[in-house]
GROMACS .gro file of C-alpha atoms in nm:
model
  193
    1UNK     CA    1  -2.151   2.954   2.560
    2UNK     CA    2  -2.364   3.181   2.364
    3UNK     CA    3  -2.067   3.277   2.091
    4UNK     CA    4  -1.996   2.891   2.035
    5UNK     CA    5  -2.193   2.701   1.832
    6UNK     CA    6  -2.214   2.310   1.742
    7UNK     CA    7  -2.315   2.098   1.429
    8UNK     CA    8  -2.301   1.807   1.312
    9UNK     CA    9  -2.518   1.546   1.042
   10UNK     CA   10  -2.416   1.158   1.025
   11UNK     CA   11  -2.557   0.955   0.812
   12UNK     CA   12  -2.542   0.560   0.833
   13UNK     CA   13  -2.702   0.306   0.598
   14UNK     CA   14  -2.667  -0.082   0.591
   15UNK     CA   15  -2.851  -0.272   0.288
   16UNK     CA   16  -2.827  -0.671   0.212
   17UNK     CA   17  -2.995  -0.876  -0.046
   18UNK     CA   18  -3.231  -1.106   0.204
   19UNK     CA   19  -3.162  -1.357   0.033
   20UNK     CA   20  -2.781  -1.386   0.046
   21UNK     CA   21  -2.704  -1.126   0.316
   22UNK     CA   22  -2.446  -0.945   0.024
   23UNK     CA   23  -2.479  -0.594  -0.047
   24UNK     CA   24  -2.794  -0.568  -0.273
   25UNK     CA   25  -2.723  -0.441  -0.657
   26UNK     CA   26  -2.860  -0.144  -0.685
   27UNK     CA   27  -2.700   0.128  -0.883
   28UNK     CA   28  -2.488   0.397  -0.712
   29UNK     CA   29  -2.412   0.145  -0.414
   30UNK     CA   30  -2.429   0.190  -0.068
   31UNK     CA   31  -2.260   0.456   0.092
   32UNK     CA   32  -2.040   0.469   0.355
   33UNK     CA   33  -2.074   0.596   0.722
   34UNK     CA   34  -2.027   0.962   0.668
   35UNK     CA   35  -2.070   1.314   0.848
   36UNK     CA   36  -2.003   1.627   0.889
   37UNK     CA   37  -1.934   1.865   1.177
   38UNK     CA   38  -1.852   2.219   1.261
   39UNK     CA   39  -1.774   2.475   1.550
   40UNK     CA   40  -1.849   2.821   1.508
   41UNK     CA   41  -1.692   3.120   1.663
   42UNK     CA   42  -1.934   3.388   1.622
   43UNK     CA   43  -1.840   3.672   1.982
   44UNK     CA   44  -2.182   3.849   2.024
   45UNK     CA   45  -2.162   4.254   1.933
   46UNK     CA   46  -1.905   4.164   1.660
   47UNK     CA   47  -1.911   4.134   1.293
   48UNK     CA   48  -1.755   3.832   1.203
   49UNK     CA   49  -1.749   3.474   1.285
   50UNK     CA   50  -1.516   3.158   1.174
   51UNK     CA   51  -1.608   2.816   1.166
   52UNK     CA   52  -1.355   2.519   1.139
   53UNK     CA   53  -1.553   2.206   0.984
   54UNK     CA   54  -1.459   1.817   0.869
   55UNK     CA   55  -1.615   1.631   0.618
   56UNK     CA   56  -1.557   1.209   0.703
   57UNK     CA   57  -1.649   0.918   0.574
   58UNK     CA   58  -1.546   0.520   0.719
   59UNK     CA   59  -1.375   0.267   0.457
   60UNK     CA   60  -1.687   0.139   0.240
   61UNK     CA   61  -1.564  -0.267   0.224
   62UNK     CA   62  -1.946  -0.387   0.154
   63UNK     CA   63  -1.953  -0.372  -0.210
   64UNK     CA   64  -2.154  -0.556  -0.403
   65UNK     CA   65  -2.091  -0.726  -0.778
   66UNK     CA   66  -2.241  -0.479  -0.932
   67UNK     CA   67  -2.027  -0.163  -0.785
   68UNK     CA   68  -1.703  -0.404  -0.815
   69UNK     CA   69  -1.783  -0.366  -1.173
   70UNK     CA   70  -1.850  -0.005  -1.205
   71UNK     CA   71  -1.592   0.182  -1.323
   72UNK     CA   72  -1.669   0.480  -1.115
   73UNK     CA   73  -1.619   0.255  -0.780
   74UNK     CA   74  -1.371  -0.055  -0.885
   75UNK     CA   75  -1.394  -0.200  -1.261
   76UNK     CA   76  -1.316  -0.493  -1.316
   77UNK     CA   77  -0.926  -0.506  -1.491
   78UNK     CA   78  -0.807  -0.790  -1.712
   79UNK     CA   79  -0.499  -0.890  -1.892
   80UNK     CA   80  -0.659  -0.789  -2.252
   81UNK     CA   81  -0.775  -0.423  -2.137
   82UNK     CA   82  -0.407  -0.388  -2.003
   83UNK     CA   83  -0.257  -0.501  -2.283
   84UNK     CA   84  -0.491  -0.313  -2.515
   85UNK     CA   85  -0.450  -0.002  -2.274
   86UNK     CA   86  -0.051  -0.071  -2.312
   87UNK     CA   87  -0.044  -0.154  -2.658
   88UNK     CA   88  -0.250   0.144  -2.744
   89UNK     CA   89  -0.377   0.459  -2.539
   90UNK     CA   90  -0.022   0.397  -2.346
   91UNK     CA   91   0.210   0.362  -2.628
   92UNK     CA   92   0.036   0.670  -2.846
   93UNK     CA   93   0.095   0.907  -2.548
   94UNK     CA   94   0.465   0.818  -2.556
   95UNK     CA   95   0.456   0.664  -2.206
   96UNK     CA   96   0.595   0.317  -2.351
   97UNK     CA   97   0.919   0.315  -2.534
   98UNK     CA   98   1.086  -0.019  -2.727
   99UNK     CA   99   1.254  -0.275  -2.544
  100UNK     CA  100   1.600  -0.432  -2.725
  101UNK     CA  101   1.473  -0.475  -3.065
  102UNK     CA  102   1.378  -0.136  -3.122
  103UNK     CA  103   1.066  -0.190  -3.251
  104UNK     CA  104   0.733  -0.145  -3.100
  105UNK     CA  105   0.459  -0.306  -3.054
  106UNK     CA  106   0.658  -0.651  -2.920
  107UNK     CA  107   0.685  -0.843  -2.630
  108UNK     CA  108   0.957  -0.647  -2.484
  109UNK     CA  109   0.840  -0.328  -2.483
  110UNK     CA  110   0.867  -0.101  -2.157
  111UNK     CA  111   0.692   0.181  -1.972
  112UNK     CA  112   0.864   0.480  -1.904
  113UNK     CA  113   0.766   0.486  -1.569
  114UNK     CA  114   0.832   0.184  -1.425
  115UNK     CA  115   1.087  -0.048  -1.680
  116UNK     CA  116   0.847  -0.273  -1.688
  117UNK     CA  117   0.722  -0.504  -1.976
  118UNK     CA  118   0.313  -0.583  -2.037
  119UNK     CA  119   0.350  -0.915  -1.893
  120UNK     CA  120   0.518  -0.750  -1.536
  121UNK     CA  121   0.257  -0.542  -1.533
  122UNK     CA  122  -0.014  -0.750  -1.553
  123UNK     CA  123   0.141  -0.981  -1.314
  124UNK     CA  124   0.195  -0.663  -1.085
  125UNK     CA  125  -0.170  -0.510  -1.128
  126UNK     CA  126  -0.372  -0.848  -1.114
  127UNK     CA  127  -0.146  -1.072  -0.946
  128UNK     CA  128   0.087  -1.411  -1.124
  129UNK     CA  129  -0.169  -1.579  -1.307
  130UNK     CA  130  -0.504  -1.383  -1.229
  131UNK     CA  131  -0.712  -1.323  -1.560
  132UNK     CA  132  -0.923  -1.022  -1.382
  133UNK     CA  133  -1.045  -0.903  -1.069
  134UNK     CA  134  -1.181  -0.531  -1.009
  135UNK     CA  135  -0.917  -0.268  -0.980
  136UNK     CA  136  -1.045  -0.182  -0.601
  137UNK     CA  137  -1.214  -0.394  -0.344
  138UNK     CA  138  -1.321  -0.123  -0.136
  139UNK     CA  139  -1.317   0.195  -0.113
  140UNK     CA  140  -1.154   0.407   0.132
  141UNK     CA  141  -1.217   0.629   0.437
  142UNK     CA  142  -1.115   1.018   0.474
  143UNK     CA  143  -1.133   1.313   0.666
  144UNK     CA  144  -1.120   1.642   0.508
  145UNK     CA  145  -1.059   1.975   0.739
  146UNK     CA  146  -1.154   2.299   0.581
  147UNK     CA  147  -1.196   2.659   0.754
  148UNK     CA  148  -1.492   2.950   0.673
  149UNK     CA  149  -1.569   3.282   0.776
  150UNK     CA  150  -1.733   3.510   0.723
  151UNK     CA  151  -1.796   3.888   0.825
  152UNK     CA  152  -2.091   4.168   0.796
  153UNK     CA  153  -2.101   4.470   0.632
  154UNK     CA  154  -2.371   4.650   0.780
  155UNK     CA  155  -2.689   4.539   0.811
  156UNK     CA  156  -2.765   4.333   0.472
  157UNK     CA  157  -2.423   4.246   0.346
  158UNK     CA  158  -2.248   3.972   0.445
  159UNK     CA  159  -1.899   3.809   0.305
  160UNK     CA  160  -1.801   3.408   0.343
  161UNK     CA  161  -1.451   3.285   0.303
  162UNK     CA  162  -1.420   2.915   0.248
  163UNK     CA  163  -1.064   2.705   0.244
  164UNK     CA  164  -1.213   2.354   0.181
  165UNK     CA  165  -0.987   2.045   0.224
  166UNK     CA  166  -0.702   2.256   0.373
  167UNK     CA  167  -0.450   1.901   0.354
  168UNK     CA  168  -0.517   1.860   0.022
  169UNK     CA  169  -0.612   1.495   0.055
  170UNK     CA  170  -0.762   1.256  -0.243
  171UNK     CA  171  -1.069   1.087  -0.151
  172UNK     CA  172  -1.365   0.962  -0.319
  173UNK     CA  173  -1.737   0.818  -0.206
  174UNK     CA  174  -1.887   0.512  -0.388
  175UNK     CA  175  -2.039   0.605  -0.788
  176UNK     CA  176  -1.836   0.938  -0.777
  177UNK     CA  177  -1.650   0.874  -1.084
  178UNK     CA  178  -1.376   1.147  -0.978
  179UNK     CA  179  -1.206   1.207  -0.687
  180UNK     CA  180  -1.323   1.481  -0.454
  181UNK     CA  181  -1.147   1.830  -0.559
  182UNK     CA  182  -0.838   1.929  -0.421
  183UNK     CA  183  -0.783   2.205  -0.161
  184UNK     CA  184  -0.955   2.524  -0.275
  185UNK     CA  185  -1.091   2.852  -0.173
  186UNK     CA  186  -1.420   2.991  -0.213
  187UNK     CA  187  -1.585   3.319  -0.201
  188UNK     CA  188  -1.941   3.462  -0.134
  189UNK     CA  189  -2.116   3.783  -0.106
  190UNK     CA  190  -2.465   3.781  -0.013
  191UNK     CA  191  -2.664   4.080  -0.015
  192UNK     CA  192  -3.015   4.071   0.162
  193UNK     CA  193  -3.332   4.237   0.073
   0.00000   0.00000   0.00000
């Protein structure tokens, strides 16, 4: 129909070492399946349009050694960064708090959060009697849903609304370092000349 508009872009890639058939170490790793689409309402002889869009991307499980030890995708955790992590950045911030003897810095200190000494939580985080493994072994999927529009003023003007990831889910791609921002709204004037 002439005010309905489709779009989409999809992007796939598959890379293995041809030697081994694992995901080759490259830096930034491979991503995952990903795309976009969006349907715009734009009624001919009218000013405005709005366009509902998604942003997805499939579970990323191929990771190879070198991303499982990035710490923007997984990082490898072991029982001496915990306990220097709990011992130190954790216990400074006020997050750990003595255990029975009142003094910290000993065995049976706790965190706030959870009542739990160092040794449950290495136990918890790596697993009984795992020395390290990486902190994620994949990396997962999402779909984000976010809604623009936009309207004209006159012939050269033009204003965009943008409410991007209106569920306000977390989600990340491989290398990011950060999560993907949080639901937001954005908003453009473009003039034309």
């Amino acid at each position: 129909a002439p005010s309905w508009t489709f779009g989409n872009t999809f992007t796939w890639l598959r890379a293995e070492d041809r030697r081994t058939g694992l995901p080759p170490n490259i830096e930034g790793g491979t991503p995952a399946p990903q795309g976009w689409a969006r349907l715009r309402y734009e009624p001919s002889g009218k000013r405005f349009w709005i366009e509902p869009y998604v942003y997805a991307a499939d579970r990323q499980g191929r990771l190879s050694s070198l991303d499982l030890e990035d710490r923007r995708t997984g990082a490898l955790r072991s029982r001496d960064n915990i306990r220097s992590f709990f011992l130190n950045g954790a216990t400074v911030r006020g997050l750990v708090s003595a255990g029975p003897d009142a003094r910290l810095g000993t065995t049976d200190d706790v965190l706030n959060a959870t009542n739990e000494t160092l040794g449950q939580i290495q136990d918890r985080v790596l697993g009984a009697g795992i020395a390290s493994k990486p902190l994620w072994t994949h990396i997962p999927g999402f779909l984000i849903i976010n809604l623009r529009g936009g309207f004209r003023l006159g012939e050269r003007h033009e204003v965009t609304i943008d409410a991007e990831n209106l569920a306000d889910r977390n989600y990340r791609g491989i290398s990011w370092g950060l999560d993907g921002p949080g639901r937001g709204i954005g908003f453009r004037y473009r003039y034309q000349f």
